[in-house]
Amino acid sequence: MRVLVVYCHPVPESFCAAIRDCAIEVLKARGWEIRLLDLYADKFDPVMGCDERRSYNDGAPRDPALKPYIDDLNWAEAILFIYPTWWYGLPAMLKGWLDRVWATDVAFALPAGKGRIKSLMTHVTKVGVITTCGAPTWWSVVVGQPGRKTILRGMRALCATRCRTFFLAHYLMDASTPKTRAAFLEKVRRKLERF
């Protein structure tokens, strides 16, 4: 299995970095081929400019800086997102990557008329999310978990018909302890051993 680990956190010593390292260790032990995409380390530009937006529906992005990211997306059979939940959703850097890379003639093809878009991501059969969140579980549910829905509904809809998904979140991150963080890493380990 070829898995693209999409990691998004600006702080090198963050708990998300510990999650990333744990996930890579487990996936490598399973014999999976891994590509790590670290959006902050790559200095990915999440901003879609005027000309890029004007030509968005015309075809695949023309910015040569996006080609390696598109190649990674086309290579992947599974995608694992690791990021902090900020204001109930995705960090701007990750949202910008979705906006600019999951684009026309990369992730989907637009119909000639009023028909449905056609998925170009059917090679992706697994999508997982591991995140941290300062809010409690109940409040995240009340707010509607927009980050979860963006990836596991919106992006997953472009993947294989029977694409398997999972979502793990360490809630109340701001009040976390070494014990809660260790327990969460063990949960990550168990989930990825079965993923």
Tab-separated table of N, CA, C and O in Angstrom, residues 2 6-8 28 42 67 76 78 81 84 89 93-94 102 110 123-125 129 137 139 150 166-167 194:
chain	number	residue	atom	x	y	z
A	2	ARG	N	0.568	2.194	-0.873
A	2	ARG	CA	1.296	3.459	-0.949
A	2	ARG	C	0.477	4.520	-0.204
A	2	ARG	O	-0.653	4.812	-0.596
A	6	VAL	N	-0.092	13.459	4.870
A	6	VAL	CA	-0.174	14.913	4.705
A	6	VAL	C	-0.165	15.520	6.101
A	6	VAL	O	-1.132	15.404	6.849
A	7	TYR	N	0.955	16.143	6.438
A	7	TYR	CA	1.180	16.667	7.781
A	7	TYR	C	1.188	18.187	7.741
A	7	TYR	O	1.843	18.793	6.886
A	8	CYS	N	0.461	18.793	8.681
A	8	CYS	CA	0.348	20.249	8.678
A	8	CYS	C	0.386	20.792	10.096
A	8	CYS	O	-0.624	20.753	10.813
A	28	LYS	N	5.343	1.957	8.425
A	28	LYS	CA	6.565	1.323	7.911
A	28	LYS	C	6.674	-0.114	8.410
A	28	LYS	O	7.076	-1.011	7.661
A	42	ASP	N	7.810	22.367	3.711
A	42	ASP	CA	7.911	22.617	2.271
A	42	ASP	C	7.682	24.082	1.915
A	42	ASP	O	7.864	24.463	0.759
A	67	LYS	N	3.282	20.775	-9.262
A	67	LYS	CA	3.479	19.463	-9.896
A	67	LYS	C	3.904	18.361	-8.930
A	67	LYS	O	3.324	17.277	-8.956
A	76	ALA	N	-0.620	8.045	-4.609
A	76	ALA	CA	-1.171	7.489	-3.366
A	76	ALA	C	-2.325	6.524	-3.585
A	76	ALA	O	-3.184	6.733	-4.434
A	78	ALA	N	-3.552	5.480	-0.418
A	78	ALA	CA	-4.148	5.859	0.867
A	78	ALA	C	-3.598	7.231	1.235
A	78	ALA	O	-2.472	7.578	0.872
A	81	PHE	N	-4.185	12.234	6.877
A	81	PHE	CA	-4.056	13.641	7.231
A	81	PHE	C	-3.772	13.757	8.723
A	81	PHE	O	-4.505	13.187	9.536
A	84	PRO	N	-3.664	19.949	13.369
A	84	PRO	CA	-4.436	20.459	14.503
A	84	PRO	C	-5.751	21.041	14.002
A	84	PRO	O	-5.804	21.625	12.923
A	89	GLY	N	-11.915	23.681	12.316
A	89	GLY	CA	-11.657	23.228	10.961
A	89	GLY	C	-10.183	23.023	10.678
A	89	GLY	O	-9.352	22.911	11.579
A	93	MET	N	-3.249	26.498	5.873
A	93	MET	CA	-2.243	25.882	5.001
A	93	MET	C	-2.805	24.610	4.355
A	93	MET	O	-2.656	24.396	3.146
A	94	LEU	N	-3.468	23.773	5.144
A	94	LEU	CA	-4.033	22.528	4.618
A	94	LEU	C	-5.213	22.806	3.699
A	94	LEU	O	-5.348	22.191	2.639
A	102	TRP	N	-6.142	19.563	-5.146
A	102	TRP	CA	-7.293	18.730	-5.507
A	102	TRP	C	-8.128	19.529	-6.507
A	102	TRP	O	-9.229	19.978	-6.215
A	110	LEU	N	-14.630	18.102	-14.852
A	110	LEU	CA	-15.918	18.778	-14.942
A	110	LEU	C	-16.688	18.273	-16.159
A	110	LEU	O	-16.099	18.014	-17.209
A	123	HIS	N	-8.218	5.704	-7.346
A	123	HIS	CA	-7.086	4.882	-6.906
A	123	HIS	C	-6.865	4.986	-5.395
A	123	HIS	O	-6.132	4.196	-4.812
A	124	VAL	N	-7.501	5.954	-4.745
A	124	VAL	CA	-7.369	6.135	-3.295
A	124	VAL	C	-8.476	5.341	-2.611
A	124	VAL	O	-9.658	5.633	-2.766
A	125	THR	N	-8.072	4.307	-1.864
A	125	THR	CA	-9.036	3.402	-1.236
A	125	THR	C	-9.132	3.547	0.280
A	125	THR	O	-9.955	2.894	0.909
A	129	VAL	N	-7.914	10.519	9.166
A	129	VAL	CA	-7.643	11.813	9.780
A	129	VAL	C	-7.245	11.583	11.231
A	129	VAL	O	-7.943	10.874	11.962
A	137	THR	N	-15.241	17.103	23.060
A	137	THR	CA	-15.936	16.334	22.026
A	137	THR	C	-17.338	16.869	21.798
A	137	THR	O	-17.753	17.099	20.659
A	139	TRP	N	-18.770	19.728	22.298
A	139	TRP	CA	-18.890	21.027	21.641
A	139	TRP	C	-18.490	20.929	20.165
A	139	TRP	O	-19.107	21.567	19.308
A	150	THR	N	-15.201	18.115	5.858
A	150	THR	CA	-14.487	18.508	4.637
A	150	THR	C	-13.730	17.320	4.053
A	150	THR	O	-13.821	17.036	2.862
A	166	PHE	N	-11.324	6.727	8.548
A	166	PHE	CA	-11.388	6.796	9.999
A	166	PHE	C	-11.047	8.214	10.435
A	166	PHE	O	-10.430	8.980	9.692
A	167	PHE	N	-11.474	8.550	11.646
A	167	PHE	CA	-11.229	9.864	12.240
A	167	PHE	C	-10.875	9.664	13.698
A	167	PHE	O	-11.629	9.033	14.442
A	194	ARG	N	-4.674	-1.632	12.143
A	194	ARG	CA	-5.839	-2.250	11.513
A	194	ARG	C	-6.294	-1.536	10.240
A	194	ARG	O	-7.162	-2.024	9.535
